[in-house]
Amino acid sequence: MTAKQELPQLQLSQTSNLIGTVSLFVALIPISLAPVLVKLCEREIGANAVAFHRAWIATIVFGFLSGFEAFRSQKSDEQPIEQKPLTRRELALLFLMGTAGATYSILWAWSVTQTSIPNVTLLSNMNSLFVGLAGYFLFGRRFDNRFIIGMLIAVCGAIALELNEVQFDTYQILGDALALLTAVFIATYLMLVERLRNRFSTATIMLWRCGITTAFLLPVLPLVENRLFPYTGMGWFFIIFQALFCQVFGQALVAYSLSKLSSGIVAVTLLLEPVIASFFAWLIFNEKVSSFDQMTFVVILLGIYLAQSSQSAIKPTN
């Protein structure tokens, strides 16, 4: 391929990377607001019940969106790739992706009851390391030095942000293990979505993810929660708002960004979540943000900038 032919392809990749980056940063707003909304919802119901209601409401929304896409494709002359028969491998990947998404939601909610929130935040945010290691050892991906340095800086900043509040006690070892396992399943989910985006739309992927989460939680919920439904209108408002804003809008944008960016870049950028969550906690609950926390915010941003500006951030176009 000549240099003149490579230039338009490079420009296309850079444009796609920019669109994916913007989508991901927008998605960080509803995703970072989710813990605050869960905290408000837990005044009436538990974390597992919140996850269940988020999942079934989002399943209905993505079901309508998938149906609309199917209807529109019937009116189109071009047959979309999703109309081709599904292979067993594709069905298996969809099921595994939905299972990974459901599992990390359940593990996260369980870990919160077994250890402290700072421990959960710290350990579950290690998913970027698992994505990098799995990409290198399992899929043979090679990352340039700028990306590796940026990822390590961002991870160290995220660790420093929570380290002053983390307490590793023997009675919390189960919760800590669950939080670390959550990071493994988050990494698995991101890598599977990245692979599925070459074949399926965002609505289809999220329909499987939310539908499987609903199916997983439905039989378990009565065993782990005393109250299944909010008892006030305000409680239902927070549930519905969280489902539409955080799950439908936020998680869908993350899935969309994985069609433009690699799962490694997405995982590193998501390390910004506790930073934005701290801002919302300060704004809504008047929680203090120390000067040390502000310094760690800058470190995380620096690491994300280095990773985002590396050559590894550019995902080849198909």
PDB file of C-alpha atoms in Angstrom:
ATOM      1  CA  MET A   1       0.000   0.000   0.000  1.00  0.00           C
ATOM      2  CA  THR A   2       1.414   3.409  -0.984  1.00  0.00           C
ATOM      3  CA  ALA A   3       1.776   6.382   1.319  1.00  0.00           C
ATOM      4  CA  LYS A   4      -1.047   8.212  -0.494  1.00  0.00           C
ATOM      5  CA  GLN A   5      -3.374   5.279   0.113  1.00  0.00           C
ATOM      6  CA  GLU A   6      -2.350   4.956   3.755  1.00  0.00           C
ATOM      7  CA  LEU A   7      -3.021   8.638   4.551  1.00  0.00           C
ATOM      8  CA  PRO A   8      -6.840   8.567   4.064  1.00  0.00           C
ATOM      9  CA  GLN A   9      -7.052   5.342   6.060  1.00  0.00           C
ATOM     10  CA  LEU A  10      -5.023   6.902   8.900  1.00  0.00           C
ATOM     11  CA  GLN A  11      -7.247   9.990   8.860  1.00  0.00           C
ATOM     12  CA  LEU A  12     -10.338   7.764   8.960  1.00  0.00           C
ATOM     13  CA  SER A  13      -8.921   5.854  11.924  1.00  0.00           C
ATOM     14  CA  GLN A  14      -8.119   9.095  13.756  1.00  0.00           C
ATOM     15  CA  THR A  15     -11.638  10.430  13.119  1.00  0.00           C
ATOM     16  CA  SER A  16     -13.150   7.175  14.359  1.00  0.00           C
ATOM     17  CA  ASN A  17     -10.887   7.352  17.421  1.00  0.00           C
ATOM     18  CA  LEU A  18     -12.047  10.912  18.151  1.00  0.00           C
ATOM     19  CA  ILE A  19     -15.735   9.945  17.878  1.00  0.00           C
ATOM     20  CA  GLY A  20     -15.184   6.979  20.186  1.00  0.00           C
ATOM     21  CA  THR A  21     -13.268   9.094  22.707  1.00  0.00           C
ATOM     22  CA  VAL A  22     -15.970  11.779  22.827  1.00  0.00           C
ATOM     23  CA  SER A  23     -18.666   9.091  23.246  1.00  0.00           C
ATOM     24  CA  LEU A  24     -16.714   7.487  26.071  1.00  0.00           C
ATOM     25  CA  PHE A  25     -16.160  10.744  27.953  1.00  0.00           C
ATOM     26  CA  VAL A  26     -19.871  11.568  27.651  1.00  0.00           C
ATOM     27  CA  ALA A  27     -20.681   8.064  28.952  1.00  0.00           C
ATOM     28  CA  LEU A  28     -18.552   8.720  32.038  1.00  0.00           C
ATOM     29  CA  ILE A  29     -21.105  11.250  33.308  1.00  0.00           C
ATOM     30  CA  PRO A  30     -24.053   8.829  33.756  1.00  0.00           C
ATOM     31  CA  ILE A  31     -21.760   5.946  34.762  1.00  0.00           C
ATOM     32  CA  SER A  32     -20.105   8.051  37.479  1.00  0.00           C
ATOM     33  CA  LEU A  33     -23.489   9.234  38.718  1.00  0.00           C
ATOM     34  CA  ALA A  34     -24.691   5.627  39.165  1.00  0.00           C
ATOM     35  CA  PRO A  35     -23.119   5.054  42.646  1.00  0.00           C
ATOM     36  CA  VAL A  36     -24.768   8.233  43.924  1.00  0.00           C
ATOM     37  CA  LEU A  37     -28.144   7.119  42.555  1.00  0.00           C
ATOM     38  CA  VAL A  38     -27.673   3.636  44.045  1.00  0.00           C
ATOM     39  CA  LYS A  39     -26.998   5.283  47.401  1.00  0.00           C
ATOM     40  CA  LEU A  40     -30.264   7.215  47.087  1.00  0.00           C
ATOM     41  CA  CYS A  41     -32.174   4.092  46.007  1.00  0.00           C
ATOM     42  CA  GLU A  42     -30.782   2.061  48.924  1.00  0.00           C
ATOM     43  CA  ARG A  43     -32.869   4.149  51.291  1.00  0.00           C
ATOM     44  CA  GLU A  44     -35.759   1.910  50.189  1.00  0.00           C
ATOM     45  CA  ILE A  45     -34.318  -1.228  48.505  1.00  0.00           C
ATOM     46  CA  GLY A  46     -31.007  -3.091  48.328  1.00  0.00           C
ATOM     47  CA  ALA A  47     -28.279  -2.928  45.689  1.00  0.00           C
ATOM     48  CA  ASN A  48     -29.325  -6.214  44.024  1.00  0.00           C
ATOM     49  CA  ALA A  49     -32.905  -5.003  43.681  1.00  0.00           C
ATOM     50  CA  VAL A  50     -31.628  -1.773  42.134  1.00  0.00           C
ATOM     51  CA  ALA A  51     -29.575  -3.764  39.610  1.00  0.00           C
ATOM     52  CA  PHE A  52     -32.603  -5.929  38.771  1.00  0.00           C
ATOM     53  CA  HIS A  53     -34.910  -2.972  38.117  1.00  0.00           C
ATOM     54  CA  ARG A  54     -32.231  -1.253  36.050  1.00  0.00           C
ATOM     55  CA  ALA A  55     -31.828  -4.406  33.981  1.00  0.00           C
ATOM     56  CA  TRP A  56     -35.488  -5.151  33.184  1.00  0.00           C
ATOM     57  CA  ILE A  57     -36.336  -1.540  32.381  1.00  0.00           C
ATOM     58  CA  ALA A  58     -33.304  -1.313  30.076  1.00  0.00           C
ATOM     59  CA  THR A  59     -34.244  -4.663  28.490  1.00  0.00           C
ATOM     60  CA  ILE A  60     -37.634  -3.257  27.466  1.00  0.00           C
ATOM     61  CA  VAL A  61     -36.037  -0.116  26.017  1.00  0.00           C
ATOM     62  CA  PHE A  62     -33.379  -2.006  24.049  1.00  0.00           C
ATOM     63  CA  GLY A  63     -36.029  -4.489  22.906  1.00  0.00           C
ATOM     64  CA  PHE A  64     -37.995  -1.633  21.331  1.00  0.00           C
ATOM     65  CA  LEU A  65     -34.812  -0.203  19.801  1.00  0.00           C
ATOM     66  CA  SER A  66     -33.817  -3.573  18.336  1.00  0.00           C
ATOM     67  CA  GLY A  67     -37.320  -4.031  16.945  1.00  0.00           C
ATOM     68  CA  PHE A  68     -37.167  -0.578  15.363  1.00  0.00           C
ATOM     69  CA  GLU A  69     -33.804  -1.421  13.793  1.00  0.00           C
ATOM     70  CA  ALA A  70     -35.245  -4.672  12.384  1.00  0.00           C
ATOM     71  CA  PHE A  71     -38.281  -2.823  10.985  1.00  0.00           C
ATOM     72  CA  ARG A  72     -36.100  -0.156   9.390  1.00  0.00           C
ATOM     73  CA  SER A  73     -33.813  -2.775   7.850  1.00  0.00           C
ATOM     74  CA  GLN A  74     -36.817  -4.422   6.167  1.00  0.00           C
ATOM     75  CA  LYS A  75     -37.588  -1.128   4.438  1.00  0.00           C
ATOM     76  CA  SER A  76     -33.977  -0.786   3.280  1.00  0.00           C
ATOM     77  CA  ASP A  77     -32.649  -2.242   0.047  1.00  0.00           C
ATOM     78  CA  GLU A  78     -29.359  -3.219   1.658  1.00  0.00           C
ATOM     79  CA  GLN A  79     -29.361  -6.265   3.887  1.00  0.00           C
ATOM     80  CA  PRO A  80     -27.511  -5.499   7.144  1.00  0.00           C
ATOM     81  CA  ILE A  81     -24.982  -7.955   8.431  1.00  0.00           C
ATOM     82  CA  GLU A  82     -27.175  -8.764  11.448  1.00  0.00           C
ATOM     83  CA  GLN A  83     -29.797 -10.318   9.133  1.00  0.00           C
ATOM     84  CA  LYS A  84     -27.384 -13.114   8.284  1.00  0.00           C
ATOM     85  CA  PRO A  85     -27.941 -16.362  10.238  1.00  0.00           C
ATOM     86  CA  LEU A  86     -26.184 -16.509  13.578  1.00  0.00           C
ATOM     87  CA  THR A  87     -23.424 -19.044  13.967  1.00  0.00           C
ATOM     88  CA  ARG A  88     -22.961 -21.112  17.103  1.00  0.00           C
ATOM     89  CA  ARG A  89     -19.814 -19.168  17.889  1.00  0.00           C
ATOM     90  CA  GLU A  90     -21.665 -15.837  17.697  1.00  0.00           C
ATOM     91  CA  LEU A  91     -24.468 -17.127  19.913  1.00  0.00           C
ATOM     92  CA  ALA A  92     -21.881 -18.372  22.394  1.00  0.00           C
ATOM     93  CA  LEU A  93     -20.114 -14.997  22.411  1.00  0.00           C
ATOM     94  CA  LEU A  94     -23.411 -13.149  22.949  1.00  0.00           C
ATOM     95  CA  PHE A  95     -24.287 -15.435  25.850  1.00  0.00           C
ATOM     96  CA  LEU A  96     -20.813 -15.145  27.374  1.00  0.00           C
ATOM     97  CA  MET A  97     -20.906 -11.370  27.043  1.00  0.00           C
ATOM     98  CA  GLY A  98     -24.301 -11.158  28.733  1.00  0.00           C
ATOM     99  CA  THR A  99     -23.175 -13.578  31.433  1.00  0.00           C
ATOM    100  CA  ALA A 100     -20.014 -11.556  32.092  1.00  0.00           C
ATOM    101  CA  GLY A 101     -22.061  -8.349  32.342  1.00  0.00           C
ATOM    102  CA  ALA A 102     -24.597  -9.951  34.686  1.00  0.00           C
ATOM    103  CA  THR A 103     -21.888 -11.575  36.806  1.00  0.00           C
ATOM    104  CA  TYR A 104     -19.919  -8.398  37.402  1.00  0.00           C
ATOM    105  CA  SER A 105     -23.125  -6.555  38.365  1.00  0.00           C
ATOM    106  CA  ILE A 106     -24.013  -9.263  40.896  1.00  0.00           C
ATOM    107  CA  LEU A 107     -20.457  -9.539  42.245  1.00  0.00           C
ATOM    108  CA  TRP A 108     -20.202  -5.773  42.652  1.00  0.00           C
ATOM    109  CA  ALA A 109     -23.462  -5.618  44.605  1.00  0.00           C
ATOM    110  CA  TRP A 110     -22.371  -8.575  46.764  1.00  0.00           C
ATOM    111  CA  SER A 111     -18.900  -7.160  47.433  1.00  0.00           C
ATOM    112  CA  VAL A 112     -20.411  -3.896  48.690  1.00  0.00           C
ATOM    113  CA  THR A 113     -22.112  -5.857  51.491  1.00  0.00           C
ATOM    114  CA  GLN A 114     -18.875  -7.663  52.463  1.00  0.00           C
ATOM    115  CA  THR A 115     -16.279  -4.888  52.425  1.00  0.00           C
ATOM    116  CA  SER A 116     -15.958  -1.103  52.315  1.00  0.00           C
ATOM    117  CA  ILE A 117     -16.839   1.068  49.308  1.00  0.00           C
ATOM    118  CA  PRO A 118     -13.213   2.317  48.937  1.00  0.00           C
ATOM    119  CA  ASN A 119     -12.005  -1.302  48.791  1.00  0.00           C
ATOM    120  CA  VAL A 120     -14.598  -2.141  46.135  1.00  0.00           C
ATOM    121  CA  THR A 121     -13.737   0.949  44.097  1.00  0.00           C
ATOM    122  CA  LEU A 122     -10.009   0.296  44.271  1.00  0.00           C
ATOM    123  CA  LEU A 123     -10.089  -3.416  43.423  1.00  0.00           C
ATOM    124  CA  SER A 124     -12.826  -3.325  40.770  1.00  0.00           C
ATOM    125  CA  ASN A 125     -10.929  -0.574  38.922  1.00  0.00           C
ATOM    126  CA  MET A 126      -8.068  -2.986  38.311  1.00  0.00           C
ATOM    127  CA  ASN A 127      -9.938  -4.202  35.212  1.00  0.00           C
ATOM    128  CA  SER A 128      -7.657  -2.150  32.934  1.00  0.00           C
ATOM    129  CA  LEU A 129      -4.699  -4.287  34.017  1.00  0.00           C
ATOM    130  CA  PHE A 130      -6.626  -7.477  33.268  1.00  0.00           C
ATOM    131  CA  VAL A 131      -7.624  -6.159  29.831  1.00  0.00           C
ATOM    132  CA  GLY A 132      -4.003  -5.339  29.045  1.00  0.00           C
ATOM    133  CA  LEU A 133      -2.678  -8.684  30.274  1.00  0.00           C
ATOM    134  CA  ALA A 134      -5.376 -10.687  28.479  1.00  0.00           C
ATOM    135  CA  GLY A 135      -4.835  -8.716  25.280  1.00  0.00           C
ATOM    136  CA  TYR A 136      -1.111  -9.388  25.396  1.00  0.00           C
ATOM    137  CA  PHE A 137      -1.045 -13.041  26.434  1.00  0.00           C
ATOM    138  CA  LEU A 138      -4.296 -14.329  24.891  1.00  0.00           C
ATOM    139  CA  PHE A 139      -4.730 -12.234  21.743  1.00  0.00           C
ATOM    140  CA  GLY A 140      -1.147 -11.237  20.985  1.00  0.00           C
ATOM    141  CA  ARG A 141      -1.788  -7.490  21.118  1.00  0.00           C
ATOM    142  CA  ARG A 142       1.217  -5.214  21.306  1.00  0.00           C
ATOM    143  CA  PHE A 143       1.014  -1.864  23.081  1.00  0.00           C
ATOM    144  CA  ASP A 144       3.484   0.950  22.544  1.00  0.00           C
ATOM    145  CA  ASN A 145       5.468   2.431  25.433  1.00  0.00           C
ATOM    146  CA  ARG A 146       3.319   5.580  25.610  1.00  0.00           C
ATOM    147  CA  PHE A 147       0.174   3.532  26.214  1.00  0.00           C
ATOM    148  CA  ILE A 148       1.834   1.302  28.838  1.00  0.00           C
ATOM    149  CA  ILE A 149       3.242   4.306  30.724  1.00  0.00           C
ATOM    150  CA  GLY A 150      -0.113   6.097  30.546  1.00  0.00           C
ATOM    151  CA  MET A 151      -1.996   3.030  31.790  1.00  0.00           C
ATOM    152  CA  LEU A 152       0.392   2.549  34.726  1.00  0.00           C
ATOM    153  CA  ILE A 153       0.189   6.236  35.685  1.00  0.00           C
ATOM    154  CA  ALA A 154      -3.625   6.184  35.561  1.00  0.00           C
ATOM    155  CA  VAL A 155      -3.809   2.967  37.596  1.00  0.00           C
ATOM    156  CA  CYS A 156      -1.376   4.335  40.207  1.00  0.00           C
ATOM    157  CA  GLY A 157      -3.457   7.516  40.422  1.00  0.00           C
ATOM    158  CA  ALA A 158      -6.637   5.474  40.938  1.00  0.00           C
ATOM    159  CA  ILE A 159      -4.911   3.421  43.656  1.00  0.00           C
ATOM    160  CA  ALA A 160      -3.660   6.572  45.395  1.00  0.00           C
ATOM    161  CA  LEU A 161      -7.162   8.081  45.247  1.00  0.00           C
ATOM    162  CA  GLU A 162      -8.658   5.278  47.332  1.00  0.00           C
ATOM    163  CA  LEU A 163      -5.604   4.072  49.262  1.00  0.00           C
ATOM    164  CA  ASN A 164      -5.985   6.492  52.160  1.00  0.00           C
ATOM    165  CA  GLU A 165      -9.488   5.108  52.848  1.00  0.00           C
ATOM    166  CA  VAL A 166      -8.812   1.430  52.119  1.00  0.00           C
ATOM    167  CA  GLN A 167      -8.639  -1.007  55.037  1.00  0.00           C
ATOM    168  CA  PHE A 168      -7.565  -4.583  54.374  1.00  0.00           C
ATOM    169  CA  ASP A 169      -8.900  -6.597  57.303  1.00  0.00           C
ATOM    170  CA  THR A 170      -9.237 -10.357  57.565  1.00  0.00           C
ATOM    171  CA  TYR A 171     -13.014 -10.169  58.040  1.00  0.00           C
ATOM    172  CA  GLN A 172     -13.268  -8.312  54.717  1.00  0.00           C
ATOM    173  CA  ILE A 173     -11.258 -10.803  52.692  1.00  0.00           C
ATOM    174  CA  LEU A 174     -14.349 -12.265  51.001  1.00  0.00           C
ATOM    175  CA  GLY A 175     -15.557  -8.827  49.895  1.00  0.00           C
ATOM    176  CA  ASP A 176     -12.089  -7.885  48.643  1.00  0.00           C
ATOM    177  CA  ALA A 177     -11.867 -11.110  46.650  1.00  0.00           C
ATOM    178  CA  LEU A 178     -15.319 -10.471  45.158  1.00  0.00           C
ATOM    179  CA  ALA A 179     -14.310  -6.918  44.190  1.00  0.00           C
ATOM    180  CA  LEU A 180     -11.156  -8.176  42.479  1.00  0.00           C
ATOM    181  CA  LEU A 181     -13.193 -10.857  40.707  1.00  0.00           C
ATOM    182  CA  THR A 182     -15.548  -8.097  39.591  1.00  0.00           C
ATOM    183  CA  ALA A 183     -12.600  -6.474  37.806  1.00  0.00           C
ATOM    184  CA  VAL A 184     -11.908  -9.754  35.967  1.00  0.00           C
ATOM    185  CA  PHE A 185     -15.485  -9.972  34.694  1.00  0.00           C
ATOM    186  CA  ILE A 186     -15.557  -6.277  33.742  1.00  0.00           C
ATOM    187  CA  ALA A 187     -12.428  -6.862  31.650  1.00  0.00           C
ATOM    188  CA  THR A 188     -14.023  -9.964  30.104  1.00  0.00           C
ATOM    189  CA  TYR A 189     -17.184  -8.030  29.307  1.00  0.00           C
ATOM    190  CA  LEU A 190     -15.291  -5.175  27.618  1.00  0.00           C
ATOM    191  CA  MET A 191     -13.219  -7.523  25.460  1.00  0.00           C
ATOM    192  CA  LEU A 192     -16.272  -9.530  24.385  1.00  0.00           C
ATOM    193  CA  VAL A 193     -18.246  -6.405  23.489  1.00  0.00           C
ATOM    194  CA  GLU A 194     -15.289  -5.185  21.439  1.00  0.00           C
ATOM    195  CA  ARG A 195     -15.354  -8.409  19.411  1.00  0.00           C
ATOM    196  CA  LEU A 196     -19.140  -8.414  18.999  1.00  0.00           C
ATOM    197  CA  ARG A 197     -19.249  -4.810  17.759  1.00  0.00           C
ATOM    198  CA  ASN A 198     -17.917  -5.996  14.381  1.00  0.00           C
ATOM    199  CA  ARG A 199     -21.151  -7.952  13.899  1.00  0.00           C
ATOM    200  CA  PHE A 200     -23.919  -6.522  16.082  1.00  0.00           C
ATOM    201  CA  SER A 201     -25.378  -3.102  16.821  1.00  0.00           C
ATOM    202  CA  THR A 202     -25.235  -1.418  20.209  1.00  0.00           C
ATOM    203  CA  ALA A 203     -28.945  -2.069  20.817  1.00  0.00           C
ATOM    204  CA  THR A 204     -28.602  -5.799  20.122  1.00  0.00           C
ATOM    205  CA  ILE A 205     -25.583  -6.197  22.398  1.00  0.00           C
ATOM    206  CA  MET A 206     -27.214  -4.269  25.228  1.00  0.00           C
ATOM    207  CA  LEU A 207     -30.459  -6.236  24.811  1.00  0.00           C
ATOM    208  CA  TRP A 208     -28.557  -9.477  25.409  1.00  0.00           C
ATOM    209  CA  ARG A 209     -26.572  -8.012  28.276  1.00  0.00           C
ATOM    210  CA  CYS A 210     -29.577  -6.542  30.132  1.00  0.00           C
ATOM    211  CA  GLY A 211     -31.850  -9.499  29.316  1.00  0.00           C
ATOM    212  CA  ILE A 212     -29.396 -12.030  30.721  1.00  0.00           C
ATOM    213  CA  THR A 213     -28.850  -9.859  33.817  1.00  0.00           C
ATOM    214  CA  THR A 214     -32.605  -9.801  34.389  1.00  0.00           C
ATOM    215  CA  ALA A 215     -32.838 -13.581  33.969  1.00  0.00           C
ATOM    216  CA  PHE A 216     -29.946 -14.133  36.407  1.00  0.00           C
ATOM    217  CA  LEU A 217     -31.284 -11.834  39.112  1.00  0.00           C
ATOM    218  CA  LEU A 218     -34.969 -12.807  38.946  1.00  0.00           C
ATOM    219  CA  PRO A 219     -34.698 -16.165  40.820  1.00  0.00           C
ATOM    220  CA  VAL A 220     -31.956 -14.915  43.181  1.00  0.00           C
ATOM    221  CA  LEU A 221     -33.526 -11.645  44.256  1.00  0.00           C
ATOM    222  CA  PRO A 222     -36.126 -12.990  46.758  1.00  0.00           C
ATOM    223  CA  LEU A 223     -33.338 -14.888  48.531  1.00  0.00           C
ATOM    224  CA  VAL A 224     -30.984 -11.931  49.026  1.00  0.00           C
ATOM    225  CA  GLU A 225     -33.305  -8.943  49.415  1.00  0.00           C
ATOM    226  CA  ASN A 226     -35.991  -8.275  52.015  1.00  0.00           C
ATOM    227  CA  ARG A 227     -37.725  -5.563  49.975  1.00  0.00           C
ATOM    228  CA  LEU A 228     -37.992  -5.896  46.197  1.00  0.00           C
ATOM    229  CA  PHE A 229     -39.833  -2.686  45.231  1.00  0.00           C
ATOM    230  CA  PRO A 230     -39.551   0.967  46.270  1.00  0.00           C
ATOM    231  CA  TYR A 231     -42.437   2.149  48.439  1.00  0.00           C
ATOM    232  CA  THR A 232     -42.491   5.831  47.398  1.00  0.00           C
ATOM    233  CA  GLY A 233     -42.866   7.670  44.115  1.00  0.00           C
ATOM    234  CA  MET A 234     -39.463   9.280  44.618  1.00  0.00           C
ATOM    235  CA  GLY A 235     -37.913   5.830  44.990  1.00  0.00           C
ATOM    236  CA  TRP A 236     -39.379   4.740  41.658  1.00  0.00           C
ATOM    237  CA  PHE A 237     -38.207   7.997  40.085  1.00  0.00           C
ATOM    238  CA  PHE A 238     -34.589   7.303  41.059  1.00  0.00           C
ATOM    239  CA  ILE A 239     -34.892   3.706  39.801  1.00  0.00           C
ATOM    240  CA  ILE A 240     -36.325   4.706  36.422  1.00  0.00           C
ATOM    241  CA  PHE A 241     -33.951   7.639  36.012  1.00  0.00           C
ATOM    242  CA  GLN A 242     -30.993   5.420  36.803  1.00  0.00           C
ATOM    243  CA  ALA A 243     -32.164   2.761  34.344  1.00  0.00           C
ATOM    244  CA  LEU A 244     -32.651   5.248  31.503  1.00  0.00           C
ATOM    245  CA  PHE A 245     -29.738   7.591  32.160  1.00  0.00           C
ATOM    246  CA  CYS A 246     -27.055   5.254  33.537  1.00  0.00           C
ATOM    247  CA  GLN A 247     -27.913   1.910  31.936  1.00  0.00           C
ATOM    248  CA  VAL A 248     -29.561   2.800  28.618  1.00  0.00           C
ATOM    249  CA  PHE A 249     -27.645   5.987  27.844  1.00  0.00           C
ATOM    250  CA  GLY A 250     -24.335   5.483  29.686  1.00  0.00           C
ATOM    251  CA  GLN A 251     -23.666   1.780  29.137  1.00  0.00           C
ATOM    252  CA  ALA A 252     -24.878   1.992  25.532  1.00  0.00           C
ATOM    253  CA  LEU A 253     -22.317   4.730  24.851  1.00  0.00           C
ATOM    254  CA  VAL A 254     -19.586   2.528  26.332  1.00  0.00           C
ATOM    255  CA  ALA A 255     -20.648  -0.304  24.006  1.00  0.00           C
ATOM    256  CA  TYR A 256     -20.715   2.129  21.090  1.00  0.00           C
ATOM    257  CA  SER A 257     -17.235   3.442  21.902  1.00  0.00           C
ATOM    258  CA  LEU A 258     -15.911  -0.130  21.708  1.00  0.00           C
ATOM    259  CA  SER A 259     -16.677  -0.071  17.972  1.00  0.00           C
ATOM    260  CA  LYS A 260     -14.210   2.825  17.659  1.00  0.00           C
ATOM    261  CA  LEU A 261     -11.674   2.160  20.413  1.00  0.00           C
ATOM    262  CA  SER A 262      -9.871  -0.886  21.741  1.00  0.00           C
ATOM    263  CA  SER A 263     -11.022  -2.405  25.034  1.00  0.00           C
ATOM    264  CA  GLY A 264      -7.641  -1.460  26.548  1.00  0.00           C
ATOM    265  CA  ILE A 265      -8.190   2.254  25.886  1.00  0.00           C
ATOM    266  CA  VAL A 266     -11.786   2.072  27.137  1.00  0.00           C
ATOM    267  CA  ALA A 267     -10.696   0.333  30.356  1.00  0.00           C
ATOM    268  CA  VAL A 268      -8.003   2.945  31.047  1.00  0.00           C
ATOM    269  CA  THR A 269     -10.385   5.841  30.361  1.00  0.00           C
ATOM    270  CA  LEU A 270     -12.966   4.360  32.727  1.00  0.00           C
ATOM    271  CA  LEU A 271     -10.447   4.924  35.532  1.00  0.00           C
ATOM    272  CA  LEU A 272     -11.750   8.486  35.444  1.00  0.00           C
ATOM    273  CA  GLU A 273     -15.050   7.206  36.882  1.00  0.00           C
ATOM    274  CA  PRO A 274     -14.120   7.537  40.594  1.00  0.00           C
ATOM    275  CA  VAL A 275     -12.891  11.082  39.923  1.00  0.00           C
ATOM    276  CA  ILE A 276     -16.230  12.184  38.485  1.00  0.00           C
ATOM    277  CA  ALA A 277     -18.084  10.153  41.143  1.00  0.00           C
ATOM    278  CA  SER A 278     -16.176  12.092  43.831  1.00  0.00           C
ATOM    279  CA  PHE A 279     -17.302  15.333  42.211  1.00  0.00           C
ATOM    280  CA  PHE A 280     -20.945  14.225  42.278  1.00  0.00           C
ATOM    281  CA  ALA A 281     -20.574  13.077  45.904  1.00  0.00           C
ATOM    282  CA  TRP A 282     -19.168  16.505  46.789  1.00  0.00           C
ATOM    283  CA  LEU A 283     -21.942  18.261  44.864  1.00  0.00           C
ATOM    284  CA  ILE A 284     -24.878  16.186  46.179  1.00  0.00           C
ATOM    285  CA  PHE A 285     -23.764  14.871  49.597  1.00  0.00           C
ATOM    286  CA  ASN A 286     -21.263  17.638  50.409  1.00  0.00           C
ATOM    287  CA  GLU A 287     -18.479  15.078  50.849  1.00  0.00           C
ATOM    288  CA  LYS A 288     -15.045  16.668  51.220  1.00  0.00           C
ATOM    289  CA  VAL A 289     -12.425  16.465  48.459  1.00  0.00           C
ATOM    290  CA  SER A 290      -8.928  16.965  49.872  1.00  0.00           C
ATOM    291  CA  SER A 291      -5.977  18.563  48.109  1.00  0.00           C
ATOM    292  CA  PHE A 292      -4.387  15.099  47.884  1.00  0.00           C
ATOM    293  CA  ASP A 293      -7.476  13.825  46.056  1.00  0.00           C
ATOM    294  CA  GLN A 294      -7.202  16.728  43.638  1.00  0.00           C
ATOM    295  CA  MET A 295      -3.571  15.798  42.942  1.00  0.00           C
ATOM    296  CA  THR A 296      -4.575  12.209  42.194  1.00  0.00           C
ATOM    297  CA  PHE A 297      -7.226  13.527  39.792  1.00  0.00           C
ATOM    298  CA  VAL A 298      -4.470  15.265  37.826  1.00  0.00           C
ATOM    299  CA  VAL A 299      -2.328  12.098  37.817  1.00  0.00           C
ATOM    300  CA  ILE A 300      -5.232   9.997  36.474  1.00  0.00           C
ATOM    301  CA  LEU A 301      -5.977  12.571  33.782  1.00  0.00           C
ATOM    302  CA  LEU A 302      -2.307  12.631  32.755  1.00  0.00           C
ATOM    303  CA  GLY A 303      -2.232   8.840  32.454  1.00  0.00           C
ATOM    304  CA  ILE A 304      -5.440   8.779  30.398  1.00  0.00           C
ATOM    305  CA  TYR A 305      -4.089  11.517  28.122  1.00  0.00           C
ATOM    306  CA  LEU A 306      -0.889   9.556  27.453  1.00  0.00           C
ATOM    307  CA  ALA A 307      -2.833   6.364  26.737  1.00  0.00           C
ATOM    308  CA  GLN A 308      -5.391   8.125  24.537  1.00  0.00           C
ATOM    309  CA  SER A 309      -2.704   9.924  22.520  1.00  0.00           C
ATOM    310  CA  SER A 310      -0.651   6.775  21.906  1.00  0.00           C
ATOM    311  CA  GLN A 311      -0.609   4.835  18.642  1.00  0.00           C
ATOM    312  CA  SER A 312      -2.265   1.924  20.463  1.00  0.00           C
ATOM    313  CA  ALA A 313      -5.397   4.070  20.791  1.00  0.00           C
ATOM    314  CA  ILE A 314      -6.019   3.972  17.040  1.00  0.00           C
ATOM    315  CA  LYS A 315      -8.176   0.975  16.217  1.00  0.00           C
ATOM    316  CA  PRO A 316      -7.744  -0.310  12.656  1.00  0.00           C
ATOM    317  CA  THR A 317     -10.852   0.103  10.526  1.00  0.00           C
ATOM    318  CA  ASN A 318     -12.498  -2.992   9.133  1.00  0.00           C
TER     319      ASN A 318
END
